[in-house]
Coordinates of C-alpha atoms and ligand atoms in Angstrom, one line a residue:
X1 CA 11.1 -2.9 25.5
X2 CA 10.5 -3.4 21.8
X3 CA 12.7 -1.3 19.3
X4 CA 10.4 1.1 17.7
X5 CA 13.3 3.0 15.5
X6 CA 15.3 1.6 13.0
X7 CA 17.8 2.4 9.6
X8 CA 17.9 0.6 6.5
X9 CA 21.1 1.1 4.4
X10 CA 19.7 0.5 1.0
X11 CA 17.3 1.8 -0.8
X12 CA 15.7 -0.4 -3.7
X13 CA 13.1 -3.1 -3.5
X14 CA 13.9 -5.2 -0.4
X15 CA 15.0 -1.8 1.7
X16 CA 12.7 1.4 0.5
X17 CA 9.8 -1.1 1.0
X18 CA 10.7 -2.6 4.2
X19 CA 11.2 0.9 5.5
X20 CA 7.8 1.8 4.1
X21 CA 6.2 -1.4 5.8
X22 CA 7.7 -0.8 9.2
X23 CA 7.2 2.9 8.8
X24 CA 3.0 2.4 7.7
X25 CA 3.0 0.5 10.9
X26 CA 4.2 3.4 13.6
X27 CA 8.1 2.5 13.5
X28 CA 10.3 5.6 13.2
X29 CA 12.4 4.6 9.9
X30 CA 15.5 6.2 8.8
X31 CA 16.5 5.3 5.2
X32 CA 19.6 5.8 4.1
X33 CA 21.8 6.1 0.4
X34 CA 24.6 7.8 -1.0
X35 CA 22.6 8.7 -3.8
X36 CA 21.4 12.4 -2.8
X37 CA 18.9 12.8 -6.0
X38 CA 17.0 9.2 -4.7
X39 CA 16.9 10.7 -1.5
X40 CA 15.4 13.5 -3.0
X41 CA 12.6 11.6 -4.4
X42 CA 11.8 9.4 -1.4
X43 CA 11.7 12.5 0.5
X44 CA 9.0 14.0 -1.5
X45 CA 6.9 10.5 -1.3
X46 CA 8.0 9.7 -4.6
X47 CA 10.1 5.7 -5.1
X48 CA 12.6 5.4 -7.3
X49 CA 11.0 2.5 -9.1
X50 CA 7.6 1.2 -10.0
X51 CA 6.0 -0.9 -7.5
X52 CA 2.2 -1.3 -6.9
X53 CA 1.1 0.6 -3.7
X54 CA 4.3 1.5 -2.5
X55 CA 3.7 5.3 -3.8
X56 CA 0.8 6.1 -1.9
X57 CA 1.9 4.0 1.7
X58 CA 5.2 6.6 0.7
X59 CA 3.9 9.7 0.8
X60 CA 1.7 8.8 3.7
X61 CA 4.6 7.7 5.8
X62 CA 6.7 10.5 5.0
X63 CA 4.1 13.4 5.5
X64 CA 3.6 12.0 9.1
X65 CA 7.0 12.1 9.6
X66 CA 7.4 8.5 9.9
X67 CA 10.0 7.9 7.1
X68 CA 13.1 9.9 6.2
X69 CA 15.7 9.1 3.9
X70 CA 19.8 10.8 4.8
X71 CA 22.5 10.8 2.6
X72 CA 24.7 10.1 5.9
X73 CA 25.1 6.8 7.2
X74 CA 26.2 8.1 10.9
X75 CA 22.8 10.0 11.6
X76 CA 20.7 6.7 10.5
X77 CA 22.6 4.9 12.7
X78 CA 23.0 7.1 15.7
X79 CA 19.4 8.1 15.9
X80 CA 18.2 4.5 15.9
X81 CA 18.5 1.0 17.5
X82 CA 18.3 -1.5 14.8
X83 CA 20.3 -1.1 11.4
X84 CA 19.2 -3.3 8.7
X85 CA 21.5 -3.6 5.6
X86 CA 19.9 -4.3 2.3
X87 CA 22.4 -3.3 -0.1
X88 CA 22.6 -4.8 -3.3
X89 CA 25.0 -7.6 -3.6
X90 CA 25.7 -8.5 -7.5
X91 CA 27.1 -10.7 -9.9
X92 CA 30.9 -10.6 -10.7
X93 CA 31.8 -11.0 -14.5
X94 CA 32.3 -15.2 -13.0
X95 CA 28.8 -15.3 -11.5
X96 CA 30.6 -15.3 -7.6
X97 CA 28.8 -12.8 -5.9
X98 CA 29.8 -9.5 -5.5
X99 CA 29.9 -8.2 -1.7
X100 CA 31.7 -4.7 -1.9
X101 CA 28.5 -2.9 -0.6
X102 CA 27.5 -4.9 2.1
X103 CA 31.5 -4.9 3.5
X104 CA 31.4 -1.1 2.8
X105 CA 28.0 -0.4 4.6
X106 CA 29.5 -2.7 7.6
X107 CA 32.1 -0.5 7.7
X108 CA 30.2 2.5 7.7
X109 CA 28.1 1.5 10.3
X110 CA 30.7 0.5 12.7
X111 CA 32.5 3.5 12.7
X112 CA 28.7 5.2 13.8
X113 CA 28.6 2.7 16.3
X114 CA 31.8 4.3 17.6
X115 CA 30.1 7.3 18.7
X116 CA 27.3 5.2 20.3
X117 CA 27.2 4.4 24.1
X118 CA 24.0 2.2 23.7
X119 CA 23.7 -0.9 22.3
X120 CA 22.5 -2.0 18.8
X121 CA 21.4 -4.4 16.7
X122 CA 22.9 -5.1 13.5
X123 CA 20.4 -7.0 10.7
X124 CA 21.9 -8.5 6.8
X125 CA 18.8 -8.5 4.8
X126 CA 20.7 -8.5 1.7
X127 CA 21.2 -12.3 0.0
X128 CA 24.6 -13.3 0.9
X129 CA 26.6 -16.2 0.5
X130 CA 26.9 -18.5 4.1
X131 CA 30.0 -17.3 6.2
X132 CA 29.3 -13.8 5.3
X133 CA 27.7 -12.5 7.8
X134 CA 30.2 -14.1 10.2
X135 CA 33.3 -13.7 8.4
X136 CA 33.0 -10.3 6.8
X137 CA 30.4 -8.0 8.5
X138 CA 31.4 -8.8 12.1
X139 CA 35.0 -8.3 11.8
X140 CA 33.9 -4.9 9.5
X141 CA 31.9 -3.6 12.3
X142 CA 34.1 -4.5 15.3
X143 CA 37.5 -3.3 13.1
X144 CA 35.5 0.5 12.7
X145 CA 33.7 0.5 15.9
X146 CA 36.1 -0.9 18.0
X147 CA 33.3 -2.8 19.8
X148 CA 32.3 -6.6 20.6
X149 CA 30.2 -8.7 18.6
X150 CA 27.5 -10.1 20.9
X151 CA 28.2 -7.9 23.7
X152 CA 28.1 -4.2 22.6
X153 CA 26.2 -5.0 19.4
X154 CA 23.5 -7.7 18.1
X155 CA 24.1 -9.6 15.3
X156 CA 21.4 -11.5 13.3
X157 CA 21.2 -12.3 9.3
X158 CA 17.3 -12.1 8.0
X159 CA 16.9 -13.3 4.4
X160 CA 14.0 -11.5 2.2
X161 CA 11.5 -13.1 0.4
X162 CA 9.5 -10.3 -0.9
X163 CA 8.7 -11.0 -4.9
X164 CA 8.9 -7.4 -6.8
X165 CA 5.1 -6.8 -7.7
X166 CA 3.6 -7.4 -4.6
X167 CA 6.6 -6.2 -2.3
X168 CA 5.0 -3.9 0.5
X169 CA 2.4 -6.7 0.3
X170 CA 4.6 -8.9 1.0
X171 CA 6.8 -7.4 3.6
X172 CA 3.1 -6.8 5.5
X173 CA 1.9 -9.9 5.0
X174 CA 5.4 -12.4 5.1
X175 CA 4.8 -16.2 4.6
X176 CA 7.7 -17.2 7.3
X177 CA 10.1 -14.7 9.0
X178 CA 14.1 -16.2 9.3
X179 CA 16.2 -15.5 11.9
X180 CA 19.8 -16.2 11.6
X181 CA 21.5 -15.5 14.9
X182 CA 24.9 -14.3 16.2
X183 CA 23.9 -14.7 19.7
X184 CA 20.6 -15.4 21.9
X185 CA 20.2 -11.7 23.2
X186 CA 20.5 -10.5 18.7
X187 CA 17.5 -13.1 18.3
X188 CA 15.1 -12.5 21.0
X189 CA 15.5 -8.5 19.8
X190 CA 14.7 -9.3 15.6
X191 CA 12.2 -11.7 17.1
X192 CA 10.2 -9.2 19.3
X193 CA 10.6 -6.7 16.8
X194 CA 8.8 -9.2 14.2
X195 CA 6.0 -10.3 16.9
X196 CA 5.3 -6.3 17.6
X197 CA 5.1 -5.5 13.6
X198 CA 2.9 -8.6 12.7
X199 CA 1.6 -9.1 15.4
X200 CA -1.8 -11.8 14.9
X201 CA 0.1 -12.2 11.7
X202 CA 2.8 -13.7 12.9
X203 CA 3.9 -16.4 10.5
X204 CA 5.7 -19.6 10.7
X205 CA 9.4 -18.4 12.5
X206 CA 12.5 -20.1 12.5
X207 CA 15.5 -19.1 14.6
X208 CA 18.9 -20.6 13.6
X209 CA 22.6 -19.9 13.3
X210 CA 24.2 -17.0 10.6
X211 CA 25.2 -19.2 7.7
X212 CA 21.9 -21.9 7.9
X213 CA 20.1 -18.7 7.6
X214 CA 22.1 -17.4 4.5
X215 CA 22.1 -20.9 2.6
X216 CA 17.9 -20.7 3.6
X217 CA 17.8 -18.0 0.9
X218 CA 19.8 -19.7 -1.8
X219 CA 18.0 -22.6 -1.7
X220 CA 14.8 -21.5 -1.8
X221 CA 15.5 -19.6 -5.3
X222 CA 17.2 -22.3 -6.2
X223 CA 14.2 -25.1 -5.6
X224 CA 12.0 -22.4 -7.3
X225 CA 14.8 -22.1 -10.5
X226 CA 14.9 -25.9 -10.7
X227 CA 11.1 -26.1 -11.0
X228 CA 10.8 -23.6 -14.1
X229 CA 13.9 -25.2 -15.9
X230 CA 12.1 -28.5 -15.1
X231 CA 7.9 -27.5 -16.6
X232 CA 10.4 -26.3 -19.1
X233 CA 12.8 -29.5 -20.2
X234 CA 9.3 -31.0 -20.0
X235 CA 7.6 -28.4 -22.1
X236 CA 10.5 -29.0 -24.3
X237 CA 10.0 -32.6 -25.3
X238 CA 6.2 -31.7 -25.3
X239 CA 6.5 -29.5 -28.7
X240 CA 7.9 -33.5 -30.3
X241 CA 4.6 -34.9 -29.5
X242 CA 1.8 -34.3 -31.5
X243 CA -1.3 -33.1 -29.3
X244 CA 0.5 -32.9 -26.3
X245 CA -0.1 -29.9 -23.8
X246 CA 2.5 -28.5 -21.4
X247 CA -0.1 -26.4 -19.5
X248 CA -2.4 -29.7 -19.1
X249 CA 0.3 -31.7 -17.9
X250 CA 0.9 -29.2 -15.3
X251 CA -1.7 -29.3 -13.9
X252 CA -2.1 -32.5 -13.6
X253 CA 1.1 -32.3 -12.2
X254 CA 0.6 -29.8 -10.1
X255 CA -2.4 -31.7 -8.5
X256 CA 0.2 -34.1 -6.5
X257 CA 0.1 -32.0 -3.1
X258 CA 3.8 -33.1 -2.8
X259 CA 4.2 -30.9 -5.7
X260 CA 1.8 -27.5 -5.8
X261 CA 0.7 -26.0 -9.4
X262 CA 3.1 -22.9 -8.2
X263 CA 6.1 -22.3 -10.3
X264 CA 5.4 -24.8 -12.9
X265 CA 4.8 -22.4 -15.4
X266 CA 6.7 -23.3 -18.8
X267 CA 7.6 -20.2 -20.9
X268 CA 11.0 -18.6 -22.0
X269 CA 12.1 -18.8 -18.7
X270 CA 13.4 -17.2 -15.6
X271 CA 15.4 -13.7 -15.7
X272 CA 15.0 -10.7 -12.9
X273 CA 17.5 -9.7 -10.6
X274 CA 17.6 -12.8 -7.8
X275 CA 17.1 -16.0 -9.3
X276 CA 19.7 -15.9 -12.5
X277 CA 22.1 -14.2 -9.9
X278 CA 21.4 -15.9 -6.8
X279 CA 21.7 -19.4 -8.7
X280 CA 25.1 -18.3 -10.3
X281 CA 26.6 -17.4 -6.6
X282 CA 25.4 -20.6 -5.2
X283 CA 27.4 -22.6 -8.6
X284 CA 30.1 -20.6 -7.6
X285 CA 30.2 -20.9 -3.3
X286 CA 29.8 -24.1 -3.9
X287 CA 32.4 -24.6 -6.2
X288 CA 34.8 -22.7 -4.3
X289 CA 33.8 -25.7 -1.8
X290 CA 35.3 -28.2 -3.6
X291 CA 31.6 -29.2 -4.6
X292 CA 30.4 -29.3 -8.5
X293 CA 26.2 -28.7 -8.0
X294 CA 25.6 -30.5 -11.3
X295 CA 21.5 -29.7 -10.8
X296 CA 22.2 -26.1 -10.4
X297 CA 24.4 -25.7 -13.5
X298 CA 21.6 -28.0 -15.2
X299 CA 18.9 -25.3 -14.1
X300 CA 21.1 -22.6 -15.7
X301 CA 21.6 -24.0 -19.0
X302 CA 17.8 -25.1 -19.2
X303 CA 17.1 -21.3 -18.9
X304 CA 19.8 -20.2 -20.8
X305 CA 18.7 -20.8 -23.6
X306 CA 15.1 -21.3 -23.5
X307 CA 14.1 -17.9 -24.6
X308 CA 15.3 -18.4 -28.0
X309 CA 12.8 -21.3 -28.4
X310 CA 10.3 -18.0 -29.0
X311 CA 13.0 -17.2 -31.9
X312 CA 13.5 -20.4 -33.6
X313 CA 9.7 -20.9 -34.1
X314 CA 9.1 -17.5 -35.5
X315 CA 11.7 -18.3 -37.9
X316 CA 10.1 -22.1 -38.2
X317 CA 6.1 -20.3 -39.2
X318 CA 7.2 -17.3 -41.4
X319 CA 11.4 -18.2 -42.4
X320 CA 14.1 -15.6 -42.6
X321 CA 13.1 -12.7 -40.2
X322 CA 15.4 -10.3 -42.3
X323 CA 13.6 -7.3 -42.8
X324 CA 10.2 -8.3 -41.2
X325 CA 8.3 -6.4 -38.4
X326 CA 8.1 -7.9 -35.6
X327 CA 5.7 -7.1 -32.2
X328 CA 7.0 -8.2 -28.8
X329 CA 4.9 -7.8 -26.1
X330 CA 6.0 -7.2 -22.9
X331 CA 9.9 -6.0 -22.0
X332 CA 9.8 -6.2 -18.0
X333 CA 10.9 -9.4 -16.6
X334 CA 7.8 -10.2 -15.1
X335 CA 4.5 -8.5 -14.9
X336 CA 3.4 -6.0 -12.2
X337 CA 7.0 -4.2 -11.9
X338 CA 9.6 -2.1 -14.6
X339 CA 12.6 -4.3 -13.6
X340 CA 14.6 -4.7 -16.4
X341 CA 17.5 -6.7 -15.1
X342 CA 18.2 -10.2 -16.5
X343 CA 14.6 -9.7 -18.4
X344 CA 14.2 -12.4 -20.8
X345 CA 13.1 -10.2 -23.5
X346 CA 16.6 -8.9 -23.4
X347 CA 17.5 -12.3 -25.2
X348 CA 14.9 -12.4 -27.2
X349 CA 15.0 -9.0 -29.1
X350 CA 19.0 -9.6 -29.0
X351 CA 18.4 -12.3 -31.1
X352 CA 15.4 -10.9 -33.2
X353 CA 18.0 -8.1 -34.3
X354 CA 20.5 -10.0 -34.9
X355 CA 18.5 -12.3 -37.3
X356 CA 17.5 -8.4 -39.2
X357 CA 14.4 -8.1 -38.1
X358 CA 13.0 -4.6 -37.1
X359 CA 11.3 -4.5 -33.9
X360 CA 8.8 -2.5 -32.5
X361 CA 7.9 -3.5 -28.2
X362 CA 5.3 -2.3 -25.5
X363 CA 5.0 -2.9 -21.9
X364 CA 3.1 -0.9 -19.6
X365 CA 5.9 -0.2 -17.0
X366 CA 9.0 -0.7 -18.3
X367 CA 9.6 1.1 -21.2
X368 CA 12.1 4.2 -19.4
X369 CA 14.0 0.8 -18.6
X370 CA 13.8 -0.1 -21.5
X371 CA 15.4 2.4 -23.3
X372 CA 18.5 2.5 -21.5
X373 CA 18.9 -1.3 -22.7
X374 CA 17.9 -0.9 -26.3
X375 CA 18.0 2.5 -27.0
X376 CA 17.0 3.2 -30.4
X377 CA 17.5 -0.1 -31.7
X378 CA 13.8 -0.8 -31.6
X379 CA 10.4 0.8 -31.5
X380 CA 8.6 1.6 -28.5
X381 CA 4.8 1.3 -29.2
X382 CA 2.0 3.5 -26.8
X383 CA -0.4 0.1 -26.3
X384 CA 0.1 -3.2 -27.6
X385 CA -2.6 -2.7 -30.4
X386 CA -0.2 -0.3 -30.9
X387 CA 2.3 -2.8 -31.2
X388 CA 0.7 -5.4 -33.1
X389 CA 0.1 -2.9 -36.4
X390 CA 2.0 -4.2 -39.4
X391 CA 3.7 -6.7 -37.6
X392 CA 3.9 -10.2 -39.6
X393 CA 4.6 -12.0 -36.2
X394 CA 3.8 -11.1 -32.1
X395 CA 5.9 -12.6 -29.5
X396 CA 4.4 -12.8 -26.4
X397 CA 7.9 -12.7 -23.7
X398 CA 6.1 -11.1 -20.2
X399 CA 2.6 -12.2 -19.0
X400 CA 1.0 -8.2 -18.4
X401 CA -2.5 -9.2 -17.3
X402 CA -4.2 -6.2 -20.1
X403 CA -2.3 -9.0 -23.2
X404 CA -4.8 -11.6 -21.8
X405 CA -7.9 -9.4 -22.8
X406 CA -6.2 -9.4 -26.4
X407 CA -8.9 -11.2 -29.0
X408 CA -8.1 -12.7 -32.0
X409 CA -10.0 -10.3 -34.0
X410 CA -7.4 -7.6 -32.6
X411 CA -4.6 -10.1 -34.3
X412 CA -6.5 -10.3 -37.4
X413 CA -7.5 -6.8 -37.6
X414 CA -4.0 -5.0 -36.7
X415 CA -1.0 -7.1 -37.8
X416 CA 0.0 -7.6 -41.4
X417 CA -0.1 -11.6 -40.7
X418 CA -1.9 -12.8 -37.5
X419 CA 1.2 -15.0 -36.0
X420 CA 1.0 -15.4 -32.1
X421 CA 3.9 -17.1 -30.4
X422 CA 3.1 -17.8 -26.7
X423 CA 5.8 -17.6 -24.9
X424 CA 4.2 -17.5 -21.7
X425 CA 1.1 -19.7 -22.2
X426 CA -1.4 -16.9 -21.4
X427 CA -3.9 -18.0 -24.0
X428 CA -5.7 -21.2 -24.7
X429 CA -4.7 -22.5 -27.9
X430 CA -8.8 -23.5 -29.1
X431 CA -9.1 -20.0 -28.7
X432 CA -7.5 -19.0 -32.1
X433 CA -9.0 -20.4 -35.1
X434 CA -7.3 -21.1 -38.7
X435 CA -7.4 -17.3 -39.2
X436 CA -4.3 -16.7 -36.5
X437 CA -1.8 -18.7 -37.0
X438 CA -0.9 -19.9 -33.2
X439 CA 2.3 -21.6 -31.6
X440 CA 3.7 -21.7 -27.8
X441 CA 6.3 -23.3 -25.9
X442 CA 5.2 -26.9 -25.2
X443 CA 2.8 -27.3 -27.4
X444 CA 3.7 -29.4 -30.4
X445 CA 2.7 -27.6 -33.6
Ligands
NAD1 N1 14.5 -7.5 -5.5 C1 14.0 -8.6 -4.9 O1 12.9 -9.1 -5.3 C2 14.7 -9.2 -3.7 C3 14.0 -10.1 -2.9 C4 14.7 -10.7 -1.9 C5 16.0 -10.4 -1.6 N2 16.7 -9.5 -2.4 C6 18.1 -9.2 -2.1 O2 18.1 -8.0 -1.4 C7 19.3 -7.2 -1.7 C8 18.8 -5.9 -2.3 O3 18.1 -6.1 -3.4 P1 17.2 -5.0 -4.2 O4 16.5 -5.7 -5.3 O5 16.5 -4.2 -3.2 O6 18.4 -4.2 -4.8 P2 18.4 -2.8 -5.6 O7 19.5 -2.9 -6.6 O8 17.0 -2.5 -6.0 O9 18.8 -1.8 -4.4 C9 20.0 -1.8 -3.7 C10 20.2 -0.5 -3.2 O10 21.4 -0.4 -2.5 C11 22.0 0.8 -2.8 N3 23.4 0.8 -2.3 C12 24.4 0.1 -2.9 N4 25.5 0.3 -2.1 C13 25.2 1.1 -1.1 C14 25.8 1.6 0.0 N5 27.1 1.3 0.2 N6 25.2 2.3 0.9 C15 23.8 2.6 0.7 N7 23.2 2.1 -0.4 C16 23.8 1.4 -1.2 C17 21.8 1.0 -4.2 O11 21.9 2.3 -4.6 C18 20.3 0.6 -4.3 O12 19.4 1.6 -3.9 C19 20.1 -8.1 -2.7 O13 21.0 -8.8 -2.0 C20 19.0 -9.0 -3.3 O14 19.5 -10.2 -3.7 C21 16.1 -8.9 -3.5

C-alpha cells in the first residue's frame, strides 16, 4: 500500500516546498517548526520566503486541508508514516558543516517513534556529509525511540536538487530521484512513494547505499562550482586579449556535447546558500579524510575573489570611487528568488564602501533581505531607472530578467555618466555605442 501521509521537519526551501508538491498532489502533509510565527504564516497560505508559484499551490493546499504546519514534532510524526528531515545544515566558522539540527530533529523524532506501534519510514533530505545518515541519525533515533533500525523503522537518505526559483517546479517535475538506502524494505517504500507522486514522470532512479547517496549531492554542486570558477579563470585571461569574448567562447565551448552550454556562464561568480557551503564541507570531510581536494580549494579561491573584478574596473574607467554614486543592480544572489545568503553583491558593495563610494541598489525581491545585511549603509532605489539617476557608474551583480529590457538611452538619459560594468554578461557589448561607456568580465577592454 503506498504511503499517502507524511511530515517534513523543516520548513524553508527544500521542506515548505516539498510539502507543498506532495500536498498539490493528494498526500496528507504535516509540516513542522519550532518557529510558531512561520507556522503562522504557512497556516494562513502565506511562505516565509519568495518563491515563484509556491504562494498560490499554498493556499490551495492548505484550504483543502491538505497541508498543516505544528509547532510539535510528536503530532507530525505520530499522525504520519514517512518523516522527512530537511533541516538546514550550515557552515561552521571552519567551513565543516554544521549538523546540530539534523541530530536534534533525529532525536526528536525518535522519541515520537516511542509512542508509535507501527512502523515508519525515516527520509534525510537535508545535504549531509557521507557517514551521517549512518553514524548520527540512526543511533539518534534508536537511542530516543528505543527501536531497531531496519526492523521497526525505515531508513533511507534522499538528496535534493531543487534550484531556488523554480523550486515547486522542480520538486514536480525532478530530473532524477536518489535513493540512499538503510535497508531493501526503506527503499522499495521511498521508491513507491516516488513512482505514486510522479507517476508517468518518473525520472531516471538510482537506488544505492546511505553514504554513496550523500557524497551524490556534494559532487554534483561541486562539478557545477568547478564549471563557473573554470568560464571564469577563462574569462579571466580573456580581459588580456584584445577582442576576445568570454560569452563566444562559451559557446563554442559549450557546443562539445561532452560539455553542455549550462553552467558556463562567466560573471562575479557563485554565492547562495548550497554551493559556497556545500563546497566548503566537502574541503573539509575530505580533509578530515586525510585527503587535500586541491581542485575544490581551487574552485573556491577562483570565486572568492572574482566579484571584485566588478570593483577593480570601476575604479580602472572612472579612478578613485571616493565620494562617487554608484548604481548596483541586483542584491539577490541569483534572479527569480530574495535569497540573500552568500549573494555576491554582499562582496561587491562591501568593497564599493569601503573604497568611499555612496551606493544606492535595487532588486525586485530582495530588498527586506537586503536591509538586514546593509541596513542603512546604502540606498534602496523603487526601480532600477530609479537606481541608475545620478549615478557616475552601474554595476550589473544579479541577472533580473526586467535589467535586460534596460536601453542605452535609459543609461544616457538617467545616470550622471553612462558607465555599465557587466558583471553577468546580460548585454551584448555592440549594443552600446561610444555614448555608454561599456566593460564586463571577460571581455578585454
Ligand atoms: N535551498 C536550496 O536550494 C537547496 C537545494 C537542495 C538541498 N538543500 C539542502 O536542504 C537543506 C535545507 O535547505 P533550505 O534551503 O531549505 O534551508 P532553509 O534555511 O531555507 O530552511 C531550513 C529550515 O529548517 C528549520 N529548522 C532548523 N532547525 C530545525 C529543527 N530542529 N526543527 C525544525 N526546523 C528546523 C529552519 O528554521 C528553516 O525553516 C540544507 O541541508 C540544504 O543544503 C537546499
Amino acid at each position: 500500500m503506498i504511503e499517502k501521509s507524511m511530515s517534513i521537519v523543516g520548513t524553508g526551501y527544500v521542506g515548505l516546498c516539498t510539502a507543498v508538491g506532495f500536498a498539490s498532489r493528494g498526500y496528507k502533509v504535516v509540516a513542522s517548526t519550532h518557529d510558531p510565527e512561520k507556522a503562522e504564516l504557512i497556516n494562513k497560505g502565506v511562505p516565509p520566503f519568495f518563491e515563484y508559484g509556491l504562494g498560490e499551490t499554498l493556499q490551495k493546499v492548505v484550504k483543502k486541508g491538505y497541508l498543516k504546519c505544528v509547532p510539535d514534532r510528536e503530532e507530525a510524526v505520530l499522525n504520519t508514516g514517512i518523516t522527512i528531515i530537511s533541516v538546514s545544515t550550515p557552515s561552521q566558522p571552519d567551513g565543516s558543516i554544521d549538523l546540530r539540527f539534523v541530530e536534534s530533529s533525529a532525536g526528536e523524532i525518535g522519541e515520537a517513534l516511542n509512542k508509535k506501534d507501527t512502523y515508519h519510514l525515516v527520509v534525510v533530505k537535508s545535504t549531509v556529509v557521507p557517514g551521517t545518515t549512518e553514524n548520527m541519525v540512526k543511533p539518534s533515533i534508536e537511542k530516543s525511540s528505543g527501536k531497531r533500525c531496519g526492523v521497526d523503522f525505515g531508513l533511507c537518505m534522499n538528496p535534493e536538487f531543487l534550484r531556488e526559483g523554480s523550486a515547486l517546479y522542480d520538486t514536480l517535475h525532478p530530473d532524477r530521484v536518489i535513493i540512499g538506502e538503510h535497508d531493501e524494505k526503506s527503499g522499495e517504500i521511498l521508491e513507491s512513494l516516488y513512482r505514486d507522486f510522479l507517476g508517468e514522470e518518473m525520472p531516471p532512479m538510482l537506488r544505492t547505499n546511505l553514504p554513496t547517496a550523500e557524497l551524490i549531492k556534494y559532487a554534483n554542486n561541486a562539478f557545477l562550482a568547478t564549471k563557473i570558477s573554470f568560464i571564469n579563470t577563462i574569462a579571466n585571461i580573456c580581459q588580456k586579449i584584445p577582442k576576445a569574448d568570454i560569452t563566444v567562447i562559451a559557446q563554442g565551448v559549450g557546443l562539445d556535447k561532452r560539455i553542455s552550454p549550462l553552467f558556463l556562464k562567466a560573471g562575479l561568480g557563485y554565492g547562495g546558500s548550497c554551493f559556497p557551503k556545500d563546497v566548503k564541507a566537502l574541503i573539509a570531510f575530505s580533509k578530515s579524510l586525510g585527503y587535500s581536494p586541491v581542485l575544490f580549494k581551487a574552485v573556491e579561491d577562483v570565486n572568492n575573489v572574482q566579484p571584485y573584478r566588478a570593483v577593480r574596473l570601476a575604479k580602472k574607467l572612472i579612478g578613485d570611487l571616493a565620494g562617487k554614486r554608484v548604481a548596483v543592480l541586483g542584491l539577490a544572489f541569483k534572479p527569480e528568488t530574495d535569497d540573500m545568503r552568500e549573494a555576491v553583491s554582499i562582496k561587491v558593495i562591501s568593497k564599493l564602501l569601503e573604497e568611499g563610494a555612496s551606493v544606492v541598489a535595487y532588486d525586485p525581491k530582495a530588498f527586506v533581505n537586503a536591509r538586514y545585511v546593509f541596513g542603512d549603509r546604502i540606498e534602496y532605489a523603487r526601480s532600477s531607472i530609479d537606481c541608475l539617476k545620478d549615478a557616475e557608474c552601474c554595476i550589473v551583480v544579479t541577472e533580473w530578467e526586467e535589467f535586460k529590457q534596460l536601453e542605452p538611452g535609459d543609461f544616457i538619459k538617467y545616470m550622471k555618466n553612462p558607465l555599465v560594468i557587466d558583471g553577468r554578461r546580460i548585454y551584448s557589448p555592440q549594443k552600446f555605442g561610444q555614448e555608454v561607456k561599456f566593460a564586463a568580465i571577460g571581455l578585454s577592454a
